[in-house]
Amino acid sequence: MKLREYLERFEYKIIQGTVDREITEVVYDSRKLTQGCLFVCIEGANFDGHSAISEAVSREAAAVVVCKDVDIPADSDITVIGTSDTRYAMAYIAAADNGYPAERLTTIGITGTKGKTTVTYMTKGILEQAGHKVGLIGTIEVMIGDEHIPARNTTPDSYELQAYFKKMADAGIDTVVMEVSSQGLMLHRTQGFTFDYGIFTNIEPDHIGPNEHKDFEDYMHCKGLLFKQCKTGIVNGDDTHVEDIIKGHTCRIITYGLKEGCDYRATDMRLTRGEGHIGVDFHVSGRTDMDVDVSTPGRFSVYNALTAVAICDSFNVTEKQVRAALKSVTVKGRIELIPVSDKYTLMIDYAHNAMALKSLLGTLKEYNPHRLVCLFGCGGNRDRNRRFEMGQVSGELADFTIITSDNPRNEEPLDIIADIVTGIERTDGNFVTIADRKEAIRYAITHAEPGDIIVLAGKGHEDYQEIRGVKYPMDERVLIDEIMKESL
């Protein structure tokens, strides 16, 4: 493929050489430089590809793409392409290298602080009920047919993303639903194509700090970039920041929410609870008219399901298909009910900061359990304030807290637990500390009382525990199964 073909969809200038030369492969890691390759110089947190120009020349790369001034040996015939942002250029180059695969797919991108993961699985479930072949890219995994690939980033780098798109299209998949993180948007991972649908769930202060976003305004700005890169935007009309998010949008806007005036509106919300089960049902009016029953609890489940309904209505799905999918869909580690007893409810959730834990426990308290029991720990080598805050939240909202270990990393588990205790002792909450997570779960199960809701928080979909730089296998589902078998 000629260099010219890689560059056809973004602005560039020829600093040196010609674009009419053959390219053998695209490289953005200087350790993989080869003769005849196109090397895209990416500036990362720890290494700047521009510093590897001399190496690219010595290995006889055909061309380099740069966004900084670089020194090229006078006797080199390497082609040098200048552009304003090499990450942006990389996304278009990756799309070209894979034959623009997004053009063979219907693309749905979901952004927001909370709900992205659940909405992707709900949407996938509904569309598959309607006969679509759907790929998924998200925080937990990439799903291509029966293949499940563990995720490294919520939104993959542009080259990896385009490769997934191509693999999906080649496999006969017609639709892809994916999580779009603010980091992914900020780093141009999703450039190179236009989403058919861009979705906004909600926004709260998060991901603000070194190597993330400098402030909340920057965080909102990055989320809003999606609505300058999609054909149709479907947004939460109840969110107080929605106008800031869609400011300057270039797409058609559809709204959903609980208040009047939204294109898709949820009303008549009713909490449901059975033997070992909790959920919620509601009615959707506006552009569609149907009753919905969801097997996960609370108001945020209404928003998640309503978002999926609003997305899928554009695909002409039937009420029967929507109801069947939402009744059966489960998301690993996201309010995941574990059916071990009809006497009490046991669930696993990824809530691993104070904001998420407060939302989760507040929702569960609405079901008026006999006791709300919260088991959690905190990660090592992270902000200690998170431990104090989570301890205080659980002490205030849970009837009983079991403090245990999460991913201690390079810290001592008992030191982390002591910090959590400091937070919970600011409240009148009852608690116990059990460092071994399996033993803590065993305690929760063996001391369960009829009508309890027990939530294991923090690990969610993770199937490991990180200690001193090593990830040891540890899946809470496996631990629960072992505990139940050992009790027989």
mmCIF file of N, CA and C in Angstrom, residues 3 43 56 72 100 195 199 243 247 345 359 371 432 442 463:
data_model
loop_
_atom_site.group_PDB
_atom_site.id
_atom_site.type_symbol
_atom_site.label_atom_id
_atom_site.label_comp_id
_atom_site.label_asym_id
_atom_site.label_seq_id
_atom_site.Cartn_x
_atom_site.Cartn_y
_atom_site.Cartn_z
ATOM 1 N N LEU A 3 2.156 5.074 0.640
ATOM 2 C CA LEU A 3 2.065 6.016 1.747
ATOM 3 C C LEU A 3 0.925 6.994 1.545
ATOM 4 N N GLU A 43 4.065 10.671 21.327
ATOM 5 C CA GLU A 43 4.622 11.140 22.592
ATOM 6 C C GLU A 43 3.805 10.558 23.734
ATOM 7 N N ALA A 56 14.970 5.037 13.412
ATOM 8 C CA ALA A 56 14.112 4.773 12.253
ATOM 9 C C ALA A 56 14.910 4.888 10.961
ATOM 10 N N ILE A 72 16.971 15.198 10.774
ATOM 11 C CA ILE A 72 17.106 14.092 9.841
ATOM 12 C C ILE A 72 18.495 14.154 9.206
ATOM 13 N N TYR A 100 -10.676 0.655 6.549
ATOM 14 C CA TYR A 100 -11.827 1.401 7.077
ATOM 15 C C TYR A 100 -12.978 0.453 7.476
ATOM 16 N N PHE A 195 -19.099 7.676 14.543
ATOM 17 C CA PHE A 195 -20.073 6.787 15.179
ATOM 18 C C PHE A 195 -21.458 7.010 14.575
ATOM 19 N N ILE A 199 -23.666 8.000 22.779
ATOM 20 C CA ILE A 199 -24.557 7.932 23.942
ATOM 21 C C ILE A 199 -23.897 8.595 25.150
ATOM 22 N N GLU A 243 -26.305 20.025 28.855
ATOM 23 C CA GLU A 243 -26.125 21.104 27.878
ATOM 24 C C GLU A 243 -24.641 21.402 27.661
ATOM 25 N N LYS A 247 -22.693 20.839 23.985
ATOM 26 C CA LYS A 247 -22.399 22.170 23.429
ATOM 27 C C LYS A 247 -21.527 22.030 22.179
ATOM 28 N N THR A 345 -30.125 -12.237 49.857
ATOM 29 C CA THR A 345 -29.641 -11.859 48.527
ATOM 30 C C THR A 345 -28.144 -11.567 48.604
ATOM 31 N N SER A 359 -23.633 5.365 46.207
ATOM 32 C CA SER A 359 -24.752 5.172 45.285
ATOM 33 C C SER A 359 -25.329 3.767 45.406
ATOM 34 N N ARG A 371 -31.077 -6.655 57.039
ATOM 35 C CA ARG A 371 -29.789 -5.988 57.263
ATOM 36 C C ARG A 371 -29.139 -5.764 55.900
ATOM 37 N N VAL A 432 -16.514 -5.713 61.429
ATOM 38 C CA VAL A 432 -15.526 -6.701 61.816
ATOM 39 C C VAL A 432 -14.426 -6.654 60.767
ATOM 40 N N ARG A 442 -16.792 -16.082 53.633
ATOM 41 C CA ARG A 442 -17.373 -17.203 54.402
ATOM 42 C C ARG A 442 -18.130 -16.657 55.626
ATOM 43 N N ASP A 463 -10.611 -11.073 38.435
ATOM 44 C CA ASP A 463 -10.434 -12.480 38.828
ATOM 45 C C ASP A 463 -9.034 -12.732 39.382
#
